[in-house]
Amino acid sequence: MLSLSRVSIRNSLFASQGRVRLAATTPNNGAASTEEREESDEQNSLFRVPVDILEQILCRLNLKENILASAVCKQWLAAAISVRVANKPPWLMFFPKFGDLVEFYDPSVRQTYSVELPELRGSRLCYAKDGWLLLYKPRSLRVFFFNPYTKDVINLPGLELTYQIVAFSAAPTSPDCIVFTVKHVSPTLVAISTCKPGATEWTTANYQNRLPFVSSIWNKLVFCNGLFYCLSLTGWLGVYDPEEHTWLVRVVPPPRCPENFFVKNWWKGKFMAEHNGDIYVIYTCSTANPVVYKLDQLNKIWVEMQTLGGLTLFASFLSSQARTDILGVMRNSIYFSKVRFYGRRCISYSLDKNRYYPRKQCYDWGEQDPFESIWIDAPPDLSAFA
């Protein structure tokens, strides 16, 4: 079993590439000496690795490092391509206002798929994660999970969800799944309810806030490193620990908004996502470019990001997602939950180019129905749409 770390592999790769470039640029003044030929043979032998071992090494690299490795030589190119894995972007699911026809948009190929899902009739979207939807039926107070690709249903105990948001930590088939919701009682008091699949009732408890915290349908929720993070209307961050059953409003100054953000519906154009232990917040405004912040947990501040380092954010009101290792122009961009030009283009913003695609697509997100669409993991295949 190989015991190489990604860092050592990457350092060896860059060193090898340096030797290749040096050999390619060294002039050949006449016949090479015996010493030079021996040195060249020694350098070339560095790249003559058995294919099975080379593939085990290259499969540990991320997409960017894999592409760099493929430039070393033909053998490395073939091995790198054979183990290269590009991440799939999530699909944008559009919830019908009338009827049962649900549409799914794949931003990587700009194609829309449709399927009849009568199971969703009379439901309201709440959250999406790991390919599952969490839904709520206001008339019956029914709360349930639904997989739109397999049509599996997992019911939860009923609960009245009026003007509050809901999230869950993992797929309902996982023993780590916890459903969480927070409700505003007063500026200094919130009611938190939690539940697990298989439970017969919700557990509800009131918690005091040290700082003013207003909970509403426009708040944002993510689960990160075993904790639920809730961003309030005014940018304060509440944190709930489901293991310790504790609630705390962090003493972290809210993300700074540019002056021109304080216009109509400014508080509705916020999105929050997590990735590998990092939390990102996106502030949008119809008259300005989006601003992205990452939470610095150590220094308890929000840091404005000029680049996402190849990360792609997929923003929607109820839940947002993040992906790495996506091929092409989708990297280092934000994809929003709005499709234009008759379903051909998803509105996106490139941090590399500092512009929207298509051009002049600044959008007032306060005008959009928050329950009409949501990003969800792509299906493993297209059998659900046959």
Short mmCIF file of C-alpha atoms in Angstrom, two decimals:
data_model
loop_
_atom_site.label_atom_id
_atom_site.label_comp_id
_atom_site.label_asym_id
_atom_site.label_seq_id
_atom_site.Cartn_x
_atom_site.Cartn_y
_atom_site.Cartn_z
CA MET A 1 0.00 0.00 0.00
CA LEU A 2 1.39 3.38 -0.96
CA SER A 3 2.05 5.82 1.85
CA LEU A 4 2.50 8.98 -0.21
CA SER A 5 0.77 12.19 0.80
CA ARG A 6 -0.77 14.52 -1.77
CA VAL A 7 1.78 17.18 -0.79
CA SER A 8 4.77 14.91 -1.47
CA ILE A 9 3.22 13.76 -4.76
CA ARG A 10 2.62 17.34 -5.82
CA ASN A 11 6.14 18.45 -4.89
CA SER A 12 7.66 15.53 -6.79
CA LEU A 13 5.45 16.36 -9.77
CA PHE A 14 6.52 20.01 -9.90
CA ALA A 15 10.19 19.00 -9.54
CA SER A 16 9.82 16.51 -12.38
CA GLN A 17 8.19 19.12 -14.61
CA GLY A 18 11.04 21.49 -13.88
CA ARG A 19 13.56 18.90 -15.05
CA VAL A 20 11.55 18.30 -18.21
CA ARG A 21 11.51 22.03 -19.02
CA LEU A 22 15.23 22.32 -18.29
CA ALA A 23 16.08 19.41 -20.55
CA ALA A 24 13.91 20.85 -23.32
CA THR A 25 15.64 24.24 -23.23
CA THR A 26 19.27 23.05 -22.89
CA PRO A 27 21.13 23.63 -26.21
CA ASN A 28 22.82 20.69 -27.86
CA ASN A 29 26.29 21.86 -28.86
CA GLY A 30 27.54 18.87 -30.79
CA ALA A 31 27.47 15.30 -29.61
CA ALA A 32 26.47 14.80 -25.99
CA SER A 33 29.13 13.53 -23.62
CA THR A 34 28.86 10.16 -21.92
CA GLU A 35 28.20 11.93 -18.62
CA GLU A 36 25.38 14.00 -20.16
CA ARG A 37 23.79 10.90 -21.71
CA GLU A 38 23.93 9.07 -18.40
CA GLU A 39 22.36 12.05 -16.64
CA SER A 40 19.62 12.22 -19.31
CA ASP A 41 18.91 8.49 -18.94
CA GLU A 42 18.72 8.91 -15.17
CA GLN A 43 16.22 11.76 -15.53
CA ASN A 44 14.10 9.82 -18.02
CA SER A 45 14.02 6.83 -15.70
CA LEU A 46 12.20 9.00 -13.17
CA PHE A 47 9.17 8.90 -15.42
CA ARG A 48 9.36 5.16 -16.24
CA VAL A 49 7.02 4.05 -13.48
CA PRO A 50 4.94 0.86 -13.76
CA VAL A 51 1.50 1.83 -15.00
CA ASP A 52 -0.42 0.33 -12.07
CA ILE A 53 1.74 2.20 -9.54
CA LEU A 54 1.55 5.42 -11.57
CA GLU A 55 -2.25 5.22 -11.66
CA GLN A 56 -2.37 4.72 -7.89
CA ILE A 57 -0.26 7.85 -7.47
CA LEU A 58 -2.20 10.01 -9.93
CA CYS A 59 -5.62 9.02 -8.57
CA ARG A 60 -4.69 10.82 -5.33
CA LEU A 61 -4.42 14.17 -7.13
CA ASN A 62 -7.21 16.68 -7.57
CA LEU A 63 -8.33 17.73 -11.05
CA LYS A 64 -5.86 20.63 -11.40
CA GLU A 65 -2.90 18.52 -10.27
CA ASN A 66 -4.00 15.67 -12.56
CA ILE A 67 -3.95 18.00 -15.57
CA LEU A 68 -0.48 19.24 -14.62
CA ALA A 69 0.76 15.65 -14.34
CA SER A 70 -0.56 14.80 -17.79
CA ALA A 71 1.95 17.26 -19.30
CA VAL A 72 5.01 15.30 -18.12
CA CYS A 73 5.13 12.70 -20.90
CA LYS A 74 2.90 10.46 -23.03
CA GLN A 75 2.84 7.68 -20.45
CA TRP A 76 1.78 10.08 -17.73
CA LEU A 77 -0.82 11.63 -20.05
CA ALA A 78 -2.48 8.27 -20.69
CA ALA A 79 -2.40 7.32 -17.01
CA ALA A 80 -3.70 10.72 -15.87
CA ILE A 81 -6.65 10.58 -18.29
CA SER A 82 -7.50 7.01 -17.22
CA VAL A 83 -7.97 8.05 -13.56
CA ARG A 84 -9.20 11.61 -14.09
CA VAL A 85 -12.50 12.30 -12.34
CA ALA A 86 -14.39 15.54 -12.92
CA ASN A 87 -17.09 16.49 -10.44
CA LYS A 88 -20.67 16.83 -11.62
CA PRO A 89 -22.40 20.15 -10.98
CA PRO A 90 -25.78 19.99 -9.22
CA TRP A 91 -28.95 20.38 -11.23
CA LEU A 92 -31.46 23.17 -10.80
CA MET A 93 -34.90 21.83 -9.94
CA PHE A 94 -37.96 23.96 -10.78
CA PHE A 95 -41.02 23.36 -8.65
CA PRO A 96 -44.31 23.70 -10.58
CA LYS A 97 -46.93 26.20 -9.43
CA PHE A 98 -49.58 24.16 -11.24
CA GLY A 99 -49.62 20.53 -12.29
CA ASP A 100 -47.11 17.78 -11.57
CA LEU A 101 -44.46 18.40 -14.24
CA VAL A 102 -41.10 19.10 -12.59
CA GLU A 103 -38.14 20.40 -14.60
CA PHE A 104 -34.43 19.78 -13.95
CA TYR A 105 -31.78 21.93 -15.60
CA ASP A 106 -28.21 20.63 -16.12
CA PRO A 107 -25.93 23.70 -16.33
CA SER A 108 -22.98 21.72 -17.72
CA VAL A 109 -24.77 20.89 -20.98
CA ARG A 110 -27.54 23.55 -20.76
CA GLN A 111 -30.27 20.97 -21.10
CA THR A 112 -33.60 20.63 -19.32
CA TYR A 113 -35.25 17.33 -18.36
CA SER A 114 -38.85 16.87 -17.25
CA VAL A 115 -40.64 14.28 -15.16
CA GLU A 116 -44.10 13.95 -13.61
CA LEU A 117 -43.94 13.86 -9.79
CA PRO A 118 -47.48 13.80 -8.38
CA GLU A 119 -45.96 12.92 -4.98
CA LEU A 120 -45.01 16.60 -4.60
CA ARG A 121 -48.51 17.98 -5.15
CA GLY A 122 -49.44 20.52 -2.47
CA SER A 123 -45.91 20.57 -1.06
CA ARG A 124 -43.45 23.37 -0.38
CA LEU A 125 -39.70 23.08 -0.84
CA CYS A 126 -37.62 23.39 2.34
CA TYR A 127 -34.08 22.13 1.71
CA ALA A 128 -31.95 19.84 -0.48
CA LYS A 129 -28.84 17.82 0.33
CA ASP A 130 -27.19 14.60 -0.86
CA GLY A 131 -29.80 14.11 -3.58
CA TRP A 132 -32.78 14.34 -1.18
CA LEU A 133 -35.47 16.99 -0.81
CA LEU A 134 -37.10 18.02 2.44
CA LEU A 135 -40.72 19.08 1.86
CA TYR A 136 -43.64 20.44 3.84
CA LYS A 137 -47.39 20.24 3.22
CA PRO A 138 -48.99 23.29 4.90
CA ARG A 139 -52.53 21.87 4.91
CA SER A 140 -51.68 18.64 6.71
CA LEU A 141 -48.47 19.86 8.47
CA ARG A 142 -46.75 16.85 6.93
CA VAL A 143 -42.93 16.95 6.78
CA PHE A 144 -41.14 14.35 4.63
CA PHE A 145 -38.04 13.49 2.63
CA PHE A 146 -38.31 12.71 -1.06
CA ASN A 147 -35.77 11.46 -3.59
CA PRO A 148 -36.94 12.74 -7.00
CA TYR A 149 -34.86 10.16 -8.89
CA THR A 150 -35.87 7.00 -7.02
CA LYS A 151 -39.19 8.39 -5.69
CA ASP A 152 -38.41 7.06 -2.23
CA VAL A 153 -40.29 8.74 0.63
CA ILE A 154 -39.27 8.98 4.30
CA ASN A 155 -41.83 10.58 6.61
CA LEU A 156 -41.16 12.69 9.70
CA PRO A 157 -43.57 13.64 12.48
CA GLY A 158 -45.83 16.56 11.62
CA LEU A 159 -44.78 20.10 12.57
CA GLU A 160 -46.13 23.55 11.78
CA LEU A 161 -43.54 25.40 9.70
CA THR A 162 -44.85 28.89 9.10
CA TYR A 163 -42.16 31.55 8.75
CA GLN A 164 -39.08 29.51 9.53
CA ILE A 165 -36.34 27.71 7.66
CA VAL A 166 -35.34 24.05 7.89
CA ALA A 167 -32.15 22.12 7.13
CA PHE A 168 -30.77 18.63 7.61
CA SER A 169 -27.25 17.34 8.18
CA ALA A 170 -27.07 14.26 5.93
CA ALA A 171 -29.18 12.01 3.74
CA PRO A 172 -32.16 10.56 5.68
CA THR A 173 -30.76 7.07 5.05
CA SER A 174 -27.70 8.00 7.14
CA PRO A 175 -27.64 7.50 10.95
CA ASP A 176 -26.12 10.98 11.16
CA CYS A 177 -29.21 12.69 9.75
CA ILE A 178 -30.62 15.44 11.97
CA VAL A 179 -33.36 17.85 10.89
CA PHE A 180 -33.11 21.34 12.37
CA THR A 181 -35.34 24.40 12.40
CA VAL A 182 -35.20 27.67 14.33
CA LYS A 183 -38.18 29.93 15.04
CA HIS A 184 -38.24 33.54 16.17
CA VAL A 185 -39.97 34.08 19.53
CA SER A 186 -38.54 37.49 20.44
CA PRO A 187 -35.32 39.42 19.65
CA THR A 188 -33.66 37.64 22.56
CA LEU A 189 -35.40 34.25 22.35
CA VAL A 190 -35.59 31.49 19.72
CA ALA A 191 -37.32 28.11 19.65
CA ILE A 192 -35.26 25.30 18.14
CA SER A 193 -36.81 22.01 17.00
CA THR A 194 -34.89 18.90 15.96
CA CYS A 195 -35.86 15.47 14.73
CA LYS A 196 -34.34 12.29 13.29
CA PRO A 197 -35.86 9.88 10.76
CA GLY A 198 -37.76 7.20 12.67
CA ALA A 199 -38.60 9.50 15.60
CA THR A 200 -42.23 9.85 16.66
CA GLU A 201 -42.06 13.53 17.62
CA TRP A 202 -39.96 16.66 17.39
CA THR A 203 -37.82 17.89 20.28
CA THR A 204 -38.32 21.63 20.93
CA ALA A 205 -36.51 23.92 23.35
CA ASN A 206 -36.22 27.69 23.84
CA TYR A 207 -32.82 29.40 23.88
CA GLN A 208 -31.79 32.89 24.96
CA ASN A 209 -29.75 35.11 22.65
CA ARG A 210 -26.91 37.20 24.00
CA LEU A 211 -27.16 39.30 20.83
CA PRO A 212 -30.32 40.30 18.92
CA PHE A 213 -31.18 37.54 16.43
CA VAL A 214 -34.22 37.73 14.17
CA SER A 215 -35.19 34.46 12.54
CA SER A 216 -37.28 34.49 9.35
CA ILE A 217 -37.78 32.67 6.07
CA TRP A 218 -34.96 34.81 4.61
CA ASN A 219 -32.34 33.45 7.00
CA LYS A 220 -29.76 30.98 5.66
CA LEU A 221 -28.81 27.58 7.08
CA VAL A 222 -25.84 25.24 6.53
CA PHE A 223 -24.48 22.22 8.40
CA CYS A 224 -20.70 22.34 8.80
CA ASN A 225 -18.28 20.40 11.02
CA GLY A 226 -21.09 18.94 13.13
CA LEU A 227 -22.81 22.32 13.72
CA PHE A 228 -25.79 24.14 12.21
CA TYR A 229 -24.96 27.72 11.20
CA CYS A 230 -27.82 30.19 10.77
CA LEU A 231 -27.27 33.61 9.17
CA SER A 232 -29.90 36.13 10.28
CA LEU A 233 -31.48 38.93 8.28
CA THR A 234 -28.99 41.42 9.68
CA GLY A 235 -25.96 39.16 9.21
CA TRP A 236 -25.49 37.80 12.73
CA LEU A 237 -24.45 34.14 12.91
CA GLY A 238 -26.25 31.73 15.23
CA VAL A 239 -24.68 28.31 15.89
CA TYR A 240 -26.46 25.20 17.19
CA ASP A 241 -24.60 22.13 18.44
CA PRO A 242 -26.93 19.08 18.13
CA GLU A 243 -24.67 16.94 20.33
CA GLU A 244 -24.44 19.41 23.22
CA HIS A 245 -27.89 20.95 22.59
CA THR A 246 -26.44 24.47 22.81
CA TRP A 247 -27.26 27.65 20.89
CA LEU A 248 -24.95 30.66 20.61
CA VAL A 249 -25.00 33.85 18.57
CA ARG A 250 -21.36 34.30 17.60
CA VAL A 251 -19.64 37.60 18.31
CA VAL A 252 -18.70 37.91 14.64
CA PRO A 253 -19.43 41.26 12.98
CA PRO A 254 -21.82 40.74 10.03
CA PRO A 255 -20.33 40.74 6.53
CA ARG A 256 -19.81 44.30 5.37
CA CYS A 257 -22.20 45.37 2.62
CA PRO A 258 -21.24 48.01 0.03
CA GLU A 259 -23.25 51.21 0.40
CA ASN A 260 -25.20 50.65 -2.80
CA PHE A 261 -26.47 47.30 -1.47
CA PHE A 262 -28.95 49.02 0.81
CA VAL A 263 -31.71 49.25 -1.76
CA LYS A 264 -35.02 47.52 -2.26
CA ASN A 265 -34.90 43.82 -1.26
CA TRP A 266 -31.18 43.95 -0.33
CA TRP A 267 -31.80 41.55 2.57
CA LYS A 268 -33.30 38.92 0.27
CA GLY A 269 -30.29 38.61 -2.04
CA LYS A 270 -28.09 36.63 0.36
CA PHE A 271 -26.91 33.05 -0.01
CA MET A 272 -24.77 30.77 2.17
CA ALA A 273 -22.89 27.54 1.35
CA GLU A 274 -20.27 25.33 3.01
CA HIS A 275 -17.40 23.35 1.57
CA ASN A 276 -14.81 21.23 3.38
CA GLY A 277 -15.29 23.06 6.66
CA ASP A 278 -15.42 26.56 5.15
CA ILE A 279 -18.53 28.76 5.11
CA TYR A 280 -19.20 31.19 2.27
CA VAL A 281 -21.74 34.00 2.09
CA ILE A 282 -22.78 35.71 -1.15
CA TYR A 283 -24.30 39.20 -1.11
CA THR A 284 -26.04 40.31 -4.30
CA CYS A 285 -27.66 43.50 -5.47
CA SER A 286 -29.40 44.33 -8.73
CA THR A 287 -27.10 47.34 -9.28
CA ALA A 288 -23.70 45.86 -8.34
CA ASN A 289 -21.54 42.77 -8.74
CA PRO A 290 -21.88 40.04 -6.10
CA VAL A 291 -19.56 40.05 -3.09
CA VAL A 292 -18.33 36.74 -1.62
CA TYR A 293 -17.13 36.34 1.98
CA LYS A 294 -15.52 33.39 3.73
CA LEU A 295 -15.76 32.97 7.49
CA ASP A 296 -12.41 33.11 9.28
CA GLN A 297 -13.26 30.95 12.29
CA LEU A 298 -9.97 31.68 14.08
CA ASN A 299 -10.11 35.47 13.91
CA LYS A 300 -13.93 35.62 13.96
CA ILE A 301 -14.25 37.84 10.91
CA TRP A 302 -15.69 37.58 7.40
CA VAL A 303 -12.99 37.88 4.72
CA GLU A 304 -13.92 39.20 1.27
CA MET A 305 -12.85 36.80 -1.48
CA GLN A 306 -11.36 38.04 -4.75
CA THR A 307 -11.17 34.48 -6.10
CA LEU A 308 -12.70 31.12 -5.21
CA GLY A 309 -9.56 29.19 -6.13
CA GLY A 310 -11.40 27.05 -8.67
CA LEU A 311 -14.44 26.47 -6.44
CA THR A 312 -17.91 26.86 -7.96
CA LEU A 313 -20.85 28.07 -5.88
CA PHE A 314 -24.46 27.23 -6.76
CA ALA A 315 -26.76 29.72 -5.04
CA SER A 316 -30.46 29.31 -4.31
CA PHE A 317 -32.63 30.72 -1.54
CA LEU A 318 -33.35 27.59 0.46
CA SER A 319 -29.98 25.86 0.15
CA SER A 320 -26.78 26.49 -1.79
CA GLN A 321 -24.01 24.12 -2.80
CA ALA A 322 -20.31 24.21 -3.64
CA ARG A 323 -18.21 22.03 -5.96
CA THR A 324 -14.55 21.61 -6.84
CA ASP A 325 -12.99 19.77 -9.78
CA ILE A 326 -15.54 20.95 -12.33
CA LEU A 327 -14.22 21.17 -15.86
CA GLY A 328 -14.27 24.23 -18.10
CA VAL A 329 -15.48 27.77 -17.56
CA MET A 330 -17.75 26.87 -14.64
CA ARG A 331 -14.84 27.03 -12.20
CA ASN A 332 -14.34 30.09 -9.97
CA SER A 333 -17.91 31.22 -10.62
CA ILE A 334 -21.30 31.60 -8.96
CA TYR A 335 -24.33 29.99 -10.60
CA PHE A 336 -27.69 31.41 -9.58
CA SER A 337 -31.11 29.78 -9.54
CA LYS A 338 -32.39 31.56 -12.62
CA VAL A 339 -32.39 30.40 -16.24
CA ARG A 340 -32.81 32.81 -19.14
CA PHE A 341 -33.19 32.63 -22.93
CA TYR A 342 -35.87 29.94 -22.91
CA GLY A 343 -33.91 27.57 -20.70
CA ARG A 344 -30.62 27.85 -22.56
CA ARG A 345 -28.48 29.87 -20.11
CA CYS A 346 -28.22 29.88 -16.33
CA ILE A 347 -27.33 33.27 -14.87
CA SER A 348 -23.76 33.10 -13.55
CA TYR A 349 -21.04 35.44 -12.36
CA SER A 350 -17.34 34.85 -13.07
CA LEU A 351 -14.86 36.06 -10.45
CA ASP A 352 -12.10 35.72 -13.04
CA LYS A 353 -13.80 38.10 -15.48
CA ASN A 354 -15.73 40.18 -12.90
CA ARG A 355 -18.89 40.02 -14.99
CA TYR A 356 -22.24 38.30 -15.32
CA TYR A 357 -23.05 35.74 -18.02
CA PRO A 358 -25.07 36.51 -20.06
CA ARG A 359 -24.12 40.18 -19.93
CA LYS A 360 -26.26 42.73 -18.12
CA GLN A 361 -28.04 40.06 -16.07
CA CYS A 362 -27.99 41.88 -12.74
CA TYR A 363 -31.15 40.60 -11.11
CA ASP A 364 -33.34 41.73 -8.22
CA TRP A 365 -33.58 38.47 -6.27
CA GLY A 366 -36.26 39.97 -4.06
CA GLU A 367 -38.64 39.65 -7.01
CA GLN A 368 -38.19 35.87 -7.24
CA ASP A 369 -40.33 33.33 -5.41
CA PRO A 370 -37.94 31.65 -2.92
CA PHE A 371 -39.81 28.34 -3.19
CA GLU A 372 -39.78 27.97 -6.98
CA SER A 373 -36.32 26.39 -7.45
CA ILE A 374 -33.45 24.68 -5.64
CA TRP A 375 -30.07 23.11 -6.49
CA ILE A 376 -29.96 19.33 -5.98
CA ASP A 377 -27.31 16.68 -6.67
CA ALA A 378 -27.34 15.40 -10.24
CA PRO A 379 -28.79 11.91 -10.78
CA PRO A 380 -26.40 8.97 -11.33
CA ASP A 381 -27.99 8.43 -14.76
CA LEU A 382 -30.99 9.54 -16.83
CA SER A 383 -33.18 6.50 -16.13
CA ALA A 384 -35.53 8.62 -13.99
CA PHE A 385 -36.40 10.67 -17.10
CA ALA A 386 -36.90 7.78 -19.53
#
